[in-house]
Amino acid sequence: MAANALPQGLDALFALGEDMADGLQAHEAQVAVKQNTEAAIREARSAAVAAQAVYQAARSAKAGLTAAQQVADSNAKAFLSAARNVLANYLGSSWSPAWEATGFPNQSTGVPRTSAERQTLLESLQAYFTNHPEHENAPLNVTAAQAAALFAALSAARTAVNQGLVDLGQKKATRDAQETALRRRMRGLVEELNQLLGADDPRWYAFGLNPPAAPETPDIPDGLVLTPGEPGVIHADWADTPRATRYHVYKQVVGADADFVLAATV
């Protein structure tokens, strides 16, 4: 028996919601649908589609914020590497207690591995170069002012990403709630139609649904048209079959194939 489970993917769900609304527009009064009407389905679908668009926009915005943070962090890495080389002229190439005041963490002169540590080190170097201007190198732009500018840029970028995550989470929660409401409404229509239509009533198709009495496997399509293409290629087209989501295409080369063989699944 054919089932009428709702699609998992949102694109397919929205398409089925549109089919249901169109079917209701044509048959709602005749079938006597009372609860899950065209207006109710369209309202739930429109809210879910809008919420999905807002969520996708938030995802895109977050990607932009992440890219901006990566740029700020890359600039920080370059500055910290240059600052380490400049300071090595005064404090030695290897870590010693003399490096303590610079803020380089973990008793190492290496550039920290995490963005948070790099941000903190920028702030420490701003203070260090402010107190030791003789260790600045203006031609290389290793100065307290540059450390302060890079700290502010990285801090702002990290804050923006964190806020973007909050916004994305809120938009996803709204999208999920609207999707749940749409699914509830669409399942309600299926249940209502089960009470109003016969199991083999062809009007099920008008709603994008399967007559419950229909076989699970769709009918074989007809109207096959073959068109020659490039050498060795034949283009095939056929009339769509209700309820089919994919087609297995078989071919037989006379004189080469003893039987039909699978050529493609489309």
PDB file of N, CA and C in Angstrom, residues 95-172:
ATOM      1  N   TRP A  95      63.194  31.684  25.400  1.00  0.00           N
ATOM      2  CA  TRP A  95      62.451  32.241  26.525  1.00  0.00           C
ATOM      3  C   TRP A  95      63.297  32.236  27.790  1.00  0.00           C
ATOM      4  N   SER A  96      63.178  33.326  28.562  1.00  0.00           N
ATOM      5  CA  SER A  96      63.832  33.462  29.853  1.00  0.00           C
ATOM      6  C   SER A  96      62.951  34.368  30.695  1.00  0.00           C
ATOM      7  N   PRO A  97      63.243  34.518  31.977  1.00  0.00           N
ATOM      8  CA  PRO A  97      62.420  35.418  32.798  1.00  0.00           C
ATOM      9  C   PRO A  97      62.325  36.830  32.238  1.00  0.00           C
ATOM     10  N   ALA A  98      63.281  37.208  31.382  1.00  0.00           N
ATOM     11  CA  ALA A  98      63.226  38.544  30.793  1.00  0.00           C
ATOM     12  C   ALA A  98      62.005  38.711  29.881  1.00  0.00           C
ATOM     13  N   TRP A  99      61.507  37.583  29.355  1.00  0.00           N
ATOM     14  CA  TRP A  99      60.348  37.627  28.459  1.00  0.00           C
ATOM     15  C   TRP A  99      59.041  37.737  29.243  1.00  0.00           C
ATOM     16  N   GLU A 100      59.065  37.520  30.523  1.00  0.00           N
ATOM     17  CA  GLU A 100      57.841  37.462  31.324  1.00  0.00           C
ATOM     18  C   GLU A 100      56.984  38.710  31.134  1.00  0.00           C
ATOM     19  N   ALA A 101      57.616  39.860  31.109  1.00  0.00           N
ATOM     20  CA  ALA A 101      56.866  41.120  31.027  1.00  0.00           C
ATOM     21  C   ALA A 101      56.166  41.313  29.686  1.00  0.00           C
ATOM     22  N   THR A 102      56.600  40.587  28.654  1.00  0.00           N
ATOM     23  CA  THR A 102      55.985  40.772  27.335  1.00  0.00           C
ATOM     24  C   THR A 102      54.595  40.134  27.270  1.00  0.00           C
ATOM     25  N   GLY A 103      54.381  39.113  28.096  1.00  0.00           N
ATOM     26  CA  GLY A 103      53.095  38.429  28.066  1.00  0.00           C
ATOM     27  C   GLY A 103      53.065  37.185  27.214  1.00  0.00           C
ATOM     28  N   PHE A 104      54.188  36.819  26.558  1.00  0.00           N
ATOM     29  CA  PHE A 104      54.204  35.561  25.800  1.00  0.00           C
ATOM     30  C   PHE A 104      53.921  34.411  26.766  1.00  0.00           C
ATOM     31  N   PRO A 105      52.917  33.583  26.490  1.00  0.00           N
ATOM     32  CA  PRO A 105      52.478  32.586  27.469  1.00  0.00           C
ATOM     33  C   PRO A 105      53.256  31.273  27.391  1.00  0.00           C
ATOM     34  N   ASN A 106      53.058  30.457  28.392  1.00  0.00           N
ATOM     35  CA  ASN A 106      53.548  29.077  28.436  1.00  0.00           C
ATOM     36  C   ASN A 106      55.070  28.973  28.387  1.00  0.00           C
ATOM     37  N   GLN A 107      55.759  30.018  28.905  1.00  0.00           N
ATOM     38  CA  GLN A 107      57.224  30.031  28.915  1.00  0.00           C
ATOM     39  C   GLN A 107      57.787  29.703  27.527  1.00  0.00           C
ATOM     40  N   SER A 108      57.231  30.365  26.530  1.00  0.00           N
ATOM     41  CA  SER A 108      57.631  30.139  25.139  1.00  0.00           C
ATOM     42  C   SER A 108      57.598  31.469  24.406  1.00  0.00           C
ATOM     43  N   THR A 109      58.456  31.597  23.412  1.00  0.00           N
ATOM     44  CA  THR A 109      58.421  32.784  22.558  1.00  0.00           C
ATOM     45  C   THR A 109      57.647  32.519  21.272  1.00  0.00           C
ATOM     46  N   GLY A 110      57.029  31.359  21.189  1.00  0.00           N
ATOM     47  CA  GLY A 110      56.241  31.034  20.007  1.00  0.00           C
ATOM     48  C   GLY A 110      54.914  31.794  19.989  1.00  0.00           C
ATOM     49  N   VAL A 111      54.393  32.016  18.792  1.00  0.00           N
ATOM     50  CA  VAL A 111      53.081  32.646  18.656  1.00  0.00           C
ATOM     51  C   VAL A 111      52.037  31.690  19.223  1.00  0.00           C
ATOM     52  N   PRO A 112      51.181  32.139  20.132  1.00  0.00           N
ATOM     53  CA  PRO A 112      50.184  31.250  20.744  1.00  0.00           C
ATOM     54  C   PRO A 112      49.308  30.568  19.702  1.00  0.00           C
ATOM     55  N   ARG A 113      48.816  29.383  20.044  1.00  0.00           N
ATOM     56  CA  ARG A 113      48.058  28.578  19.086  1.00  0.00           C
ATOM     57  C   ARG A 113      46.589  28.961  19.001  1.00  0.00           C
ATOM     58  N   THR A 114      46.054  29.580  20.019  1.00  0.00           N
ATOM     59  CA  THR A 114      44.628  29.889  20.001  1.00  0.00           C
ATOM     60  C   THR A 114      44.390  31.373  19.785  1.00  0.00           C
ATOM     61  N   SER A 115      43.244  31.671  19.197  1.00  0.00           N
ATOM     62  CA  SER A 115      42.888  33.067  18.952  1.00  0.00           C
ATOM     63  C   SER A 115      42.755  33.848  20.251  1.00  0.00           C
ATOM     64  N   ALA A 116      42.197  33.195  21.283  1.00  0.00           N
ATOM     65  CA  ALA A 116      42.029  33.870  22.573  1.00  0.00           C
ATOM     66  C   ALA A 116      43.378  34.259  23.167  1.00  0.00           C
ATOM     67  N   GLU A 117      44.353  33.358  23.085  1.00  0.00           N
ATOM     68  CA  GLU A 117      45.688  33.661  23.627  1.00  0.00           C
ATOM     69  C   GLU A 117      46.365  34.757  22.811  1.00  0.00           C
ATOM     70  N   ARG A 118      46.156  34.737  21.501  1.00  0.00           N
ATOM     71  CA  ARG A 118      46.763  35.771  20.662  1.00  0.00           C
ATOM     72  C   ARG A 118      46.165  37.137  20.985  1.00  0.00           C
ATOM     73  N   GLN A 119      44.868  37.175  21.220  1.00  0.00           N
ATOM     74  CA  GLN A 119      44.225  38.441  21.586  1.00  0.00           C
ATOM     75  C   GLN A 119      44.792  38.974  22.898  1.00  0.00           C
ATOM     76  N   THR A 120      44.941  38.091  23.879  1.00  0.00           N
ATOM     77  CA  THR A 120      45.478  38.512  25.177  1.00  0.00           C
ATOM     78  C   THR A 120      46.917  38.994  25.042  1.00  0.00           C
ATOM     79  N   LEU A 121      47.701  38.303  24.202  1.00  0.00           N
ATOM     80  CA  LEU A 121      49.092  38.693  24.013  1.00  0.00           C
ATOM     81  C   LEU A 121      49.191  40.068  23.341  1.00  0.00           C
ATOM     82  N   LEU A 122      48.308  40.364  22.424  1.00  0.00           N
ATOM     83  CA  LEU A 122      48.311  41.698  21.808  1.00  0.00           C
ATOM     84  C   LEU A 122      48.134  42.785  22.862  1.00  0.00           C
ATOM     85  N   GLU A 123      47.215  42.550  23.775  1.00  0.00           N
ATOM     86  CA  GLU A 123      46.987  43.528  24.842  1.00  0.00           C
ATOM     87  C   GLU A 123      48.217  43.654  25.723  1.00  0.00           C
ATOM     88  N   SER A 124      48.870  42.537  26.022  1.00  0.00           N
ATOM     89  CA  SER A 124      50.076  42.571  26.850  1.00  0.00           C
ATOM     90  C   SER A 124      51.209  43.313  26.149  1.00  0.00           C
ATOM     91  N   LEU A 125      51.352  43.092  24.851  1.00  0.00           N
ATOM     92  CA  LEU A 125      52.419  43.763  24.105  1.00  0.00           C
ATOM     93  C   LEU A 125      52.155  45.257  23.980  1.00  0.00           C
ATOM     94  N   GLN A 126      50.878  45.634  23.902  1.00  0.00           N
ATOM     95  CA  GLN A 126      50.569  47.068  23.909  1.00  0.00           C
ATOM     96  C   GLN A 126      51.115  47.718  25.174  1.00  0.00           C
ATOM     97  N   ALA A 127      50.873  47.069  26.306  1.00  0.00           N
ATOM     98  CA  ALA A 127      51.369  47.607  27.576  1.00  0.00           C
ATOM     99  C   ALA A 127      52.896  47.570  27.614  1.00  0.00           C
ATOM    100  N   TYR A 128      53.495  46.464  27.107  1.00  0.00           N
ATOM    101  CA  TYR A 128      54.948  46.328  27.156  1.00  0.00           C
ATOM    102  C   TYR A 128      55.621  47.431  26.327  1.00  0.00           C
ATOM    103  N   PHE A 129      55.158  47.629  25.084  1.00  0.00           N
ATOM    104  CA  PHE A 129      55.799  48.627  24.228  1.00  0.00           C
ATOM    105  C   PHE A 129      55.519  50.050  24.722  1.00  0.00           C
ATOM    106  N   THR A 130      54.395  50.234  25.407  1.00  0.00           N
ATOM    107  CA  THR A 130      54.127  51.544  26.004  1.00  0.00           C
ATOM    108  C   THR A 130      55.158  51.841  27.095  1.00  0.00           C
ATOM    109  N   ASN A 131      55.503  50.817  27.873  1.00  0.00           N
ATOM    110  CA  ASN A 131      56.489  50.970  28.955  1.00  0.00           C
ATOM    111  C   ASN A 131      57.918  50.905  28.452  1.00  0.00           C
ATOM    112  N   HIS A 132      58.123  50.314  27.276  1.00  0.00           N
ATOM    113  CA  HIS A 132      59.485  50.165  26.713  1.00  0.00           C
ATOM    114  C   HIS A 132      59.482  50.642  25.255  1.00  0.00           C
ATOM    115  N   PRO A 133      59.278  51.914  25.037  1.00  0.00           N
ATOM    116  CA  PRO A 133      59.241  52.425  23.656  1.00  0.00           C
ATOM    117  C   PRO A 133      60.556  52.222  22.925  1.00  0.00           C
ATOM    118  N   GLU A 134      61.659  52.050  23.675  1.00  0.00           N
ATOM    119  CA  GLU A 134      62.953  51.836  23.032  1.00  0.00           C
ATOM    120  C   GLU A 134      63.009  50.481  22.310  1.00  0.00           C
ATOM    121  N   HIS A 135      62.063  49.581  22.645  1.00  0.00           N
ATOM    122  CA  HIS A 135      62.025  48.266  21.996  1.00  0.00           C
ATOM    123  C   HIS A 135      61.070  48.237  20.795  1.00  0.00           C
ATOM    124  N   GLU A 136      60.414  49.348  20.514  1.00  0.00           N
ATOM    125  CA  GLU A 136      59.530  49.390  19.349  1.00  0.00           C
ATOM    126  C   GLU A 136      60.372  49.447  18.068  1.00  0.00           C
ATOM    127  N   ASN A 137      59.743  49.049  16.962  1.00  0.00           N
ATOM    128  CA  ASN A 137      60.406  49.141  15.661  1.00  0.00           C
ATOM    129  C   ASN A 137      59.387  49.727  14.676  1.00  0.00           C
ATOM    130  N   ALA A 138      59.445  51.043  14.536  1.00  0.00           N
ATOM    131  CA  ALA A 138      58.464  51.735  13.707  1.00  0.00           C
ATOM    132  C   ALA A 138      58.500  51.299  12.245  1.00  0.00           C
ATOM    133  N   PRO A 139      59.688  51.096  11.632  1.00  0.00           N
ATOM    134  CA  PRO A 139      59.709  50.658  10.225  1.00  0.00           C
ATOM    135  C   PRO A 139      58.983  49.336  10.015  1.00  0.00           C
ATOM    136  N   LEU A 140      59.040  48.435  10.999  1.00  0.00           N
ATOM    137  CA  LEU A 140      58.339  47.151  10.900  1.00  0.00           C
ATOM    138  C   LEU A 140      56.928  47.229  11.465  1.00  0.00           C
ATOM    139  N   ASN A 141      56.515  48.413  11.926  1.00  0.00           N
ATOM    140  CA  ASN A 141      55.191  48.629  12.509  1.00  0.00           C
ATOM    141  C   ASN A 141      54.977  47.762  13.748  1.00  0.00           C
ATOM    142  N   VAL A 142      56.042  47.529  14.476  1.00  0.00           N
ATOM    143  CA  VAL A 142      55.943  46.812  15.749  1.00  0.00           C
ATOM    144  C   VAL A 142      55.942  47.862  16.847  1.00  0.00           C
ATOM    145  N   THR A 143      54.766  48.354  17.170  1.00  0.00           N
ATOM    146  CA  THR A 143      54.613  49.447  18.118  1.00  0.00           C
ATOM    147  C   THR A 143      53.445  49.187  19.049  1.00  0.00           C
ATOM    148  N   ALA A 144      53.382  49.954  20.108  1.00  0.00           N
ATOM    149  CA  ALA A 144      52.253  49.847  21.033  1.00  0.00           C
ATOM    150  C   ALA A 144      50.955  50.215  20.328  1.00  0.00           C
ATOM    151  N   ALA A 145      50.996  51.221  19.473  1.00  0.00           N
ATOM    152  CA  ALA A 145      49.790  51.654  18.771  1.00  0.00           C
ATOM    153  C   ALA A 145      49.256  50.560  17.854  1.00  0.00           C
ATOM    154  N   GLN A 146      50.167  49.858  17.160  1.00  0.00           N
ATOM    155  CA  GLN A 146      49.732  48.786  16.263  1.00  0.00           C
ATOM    156  C   GLN A 146      49.182  47.606  17.054  1.00  0.00           C
ATOM    157  N   ALA A 147      49.822  47.304  18.171  1.00  0.00           N
ATOM    158  CA  ALA A 147      49.307  46.228  19.021  1.00  0.00           C
ATOM    159  C   ALA A 147      47.901  46.565  19.503  1.00  0.00           C
ATOM    160  N   ALA A 148      47.678  47.829  19.874  1.00  0.00           N
ATOM    161  CA  ALA A 148      46.357  48.252  20.346  1.00  0.00           C
ATOM    162  C   ALA A 148      45.323  48.155  19.228  1.00  0.00           C
ATOM    163  N   ALA A 149      45.701  48.559  18.002  1.00  0.00           N
ATOM    164  CA  ALA A 149      44.767  48.511  16.874  1.00  0.00           C
ATOM    165  C   ALA A 149      44.393  47.079  16.519  1.00  0.00           C
ATOM    166  N   LEU A 150      45.382  46.201  16.521  1.00  0.00           N
ATOM    167  CA  LEU A 150      45.108  44.799  16.188  1.00  0.00           C
ATOM    168  C   LEU A 150      44.306  44.113  17.285  1.00  0.00           C
ATOM    169  N   PHE A 151      44.576  44.484  18.539  1.00  0.00           N
ATOM    170  CA  PHE A 151      43.782  43.937  19.651  1.00  0.00           C
ATOM    171  C   PHE A 151      42.320  44.340  19.496  1.00  0.00           C
ATOM    172  N   ALA A 152      42.083  45.617  19.203  1.00  0.00           N
ATOM    173  CA  ALA A 152      40.707  46.099  19.064  1.00  0.00           C
ATOM    174  C   ALA A 152      40.002  45.406  17.899  1.00  0.00           C
ATOM    175  N   ALA A 153      40.729  45.215  16.782  1.00  0.00           N
ATOM    176  CA  ALA A 153      40.120  44.576  15.607  1.00  0.00           C
ATOM    177  C   ALA A 153      39.777  43.121  15.885  1.00  0.00           C
ATOM    178  N   LEU A 154      40.707  42.395  16.532  1.00  0.00           N
ATOM    179  CA  LEU A 154      40.462  40.982  16.812  1.00  0.00           C
ATOM    180  C   LEU A 154      39.370  40.814  17.852  1.00  0.00           C
ATOM    181  N   SER A 155      39.391  41.663  18.872  1.00  0.00           N
ATOM    182  CA  SER A 155      38.359  41.589  19.906  1.00  0.00           C
ATOM    183  C   SER A 155      36.972  41.841  19.315  1.00  0.00           C
ATOM    184  N   ALA A 156      36.872  42.865  18.457  1.00  0.00           N
ATOM    185  CA  ALA A 156      35.588  43.187  17.832  1.00  0.00           C
ATOM    186  C   ALA A 156      35.127  42.053  16.925  1.00  0.00           C
ATOM    187  N   ALA A 157      36.066  41.456  16.181  1.00  0.00           N
ATOM    188  CA  ALA A 157      35.710  40.367  15.269  1.00  0.00           C
ATOM    189  C   ALA A 157      35.232  39.142  16.039  1.00  0.00           C
ATOM    190  N   ARG A 158      35.905  38.823  17.131  1.00  0.00           N
ATOM    191  CA  ARG A 158      35.493  37.675  17.939  1.00  0.00           C
ATOM    192  C   ARG A 158      34.127  37.916  18.583  1.00  0.00           C
ATOM    193  N   THR A 159      33.908  39.141  19.047  1.00  0.00           N
ATOM    194  CA  THR A 159      32.602  39.471  19.633  1.00  0.00           C
ATOM    195  C   THR A 159      31.501  39.356  18.585  1.00  0.00           C
ATOM    196  N   ALA A 160      31.779  39.817  17.370  1.00  0.00           N
ATOM    197  CA  ALA A 160      30.788  39.747  16.299  1.00  0.00           C
ATOM    198  C   ALA A 160      30.456  38.299  15.954  1.00  0.00           C
ATOM    199  N   VAL A 161      31.466  37.435  15.929  1.00  0.00           N
ATOM    200  CA  VAL A 161      31.217  36.017  15.646  1.00  0.00           C
ATOM    201  C   VAL A 161      30.370  35.399  16.750  1.00  0.00           C
ATOM    202  N   ASN A 162      30.688  35.723  17.994  1.00  0.00           N
ATOM    203  CA  ASN A 162      29.904  35.172  19.109  1.00  0.00           C
ATOM    204  C   ASN A 162      28.445  35.629  19.031  1.00  0.00           C
ATOM    205  N   GLN A 163      28.242  36.909  18.707  1.00  0.00           N
ATOM    206  CA  GLN A 163      26.874  37.407  18.577  1.00  0.00           C
ATOM    207  C   GLN A 163      26.184  36.777  17.379  1.00  0.00           C
ATOM    208  N   GLY A 164      26.973  36.523  16.320  1.00  0.00           N
ATOM    209  CA  GLY A 164      26.420  35.849  15.152  1.00  0.00           C
ATOM    210  C   GLY A 164      25.942  34.454  15.481  1.00  0.00           C
ATOM    211  N   LEU A 165      26.664  33.773  16.363  1.00  0.00           N
ATOM    212  CA  LEU A 165      26.245  32.434  16.788  1.00  0.00           C
ATOM    213  C   LEU A 165      24.940  32.504  17.573  1.00  0.00           C
ATOM    214  N   VAL A 166      24.819  33.515  18.411  1.00  0.00           N
ATOM    215  CA  VAL A 166      23.573  33.699  19.160  1.00  0.00           C
ATOM    216  C   VAL A 166      22.414  33.940  18.194  1.00  0.00           C
ATOM    217  N   ASP A 167      22.641  34.846  17.245  1.00  0.00           N
ATOM    218  CA  ASP A 167      21.597  35.180  16.282  1.00  0.00           C
ATOM    219  C   ASP A 167      21.218  33.968  15.444  1.00  0.00           C
ATOM    220  N   LEU A 168      22.229  33.209  15.018  1.00  0.00           N
ATOM    221  CA  LEU A 168      21.970  32.019  14.211  1.00  0.00           C
ATOM    222  C   LEU A 168      21.158  30.998  14.996  1.00  0.00           C
ATOM    223  N   GLY A 169      21.509  30.819  16.258  1.00  0.00           N
ATOM    224  CA  GLY A 169      20.770  29.872  17.086  1.00  0.00           C
ATOM    225  C   GLY A 169      19.314  30.285  17.260  1.00  0.00           C
ATOM    226  N   GLN A 170      19.090  31.579  17.438  1.00  0.00           N
ATOM    227  CA  GLN A 170      17.714  32.067  17.592  1.00  0.00           C
ATOM    228  C   GLN A 170      16.926  31.898  16.305  1.00  0.00           C
ATOM    229  N   LYS A 171      17.568  32.201  15.174  1.00  0.00           N
ATOM    230  CA  LYS A 171      16.882  32.059  13.891  1.00  0.00           C
ATOM    231  C   LYS A 171      16.586  30.585  13.600  1.00  0.00           C
ATOM    232  N   LYS A 172      17.492  29.707  13.977  1.00  0.00           N
ATOM    233  CA  LYS A 172      17.258  28.273  13.764  1.00  0.00           C
ATOM    234  C   LYS A 172      16.099  27.785  14.623  1.00  0.00           C
TER     235      LYS A 172
END
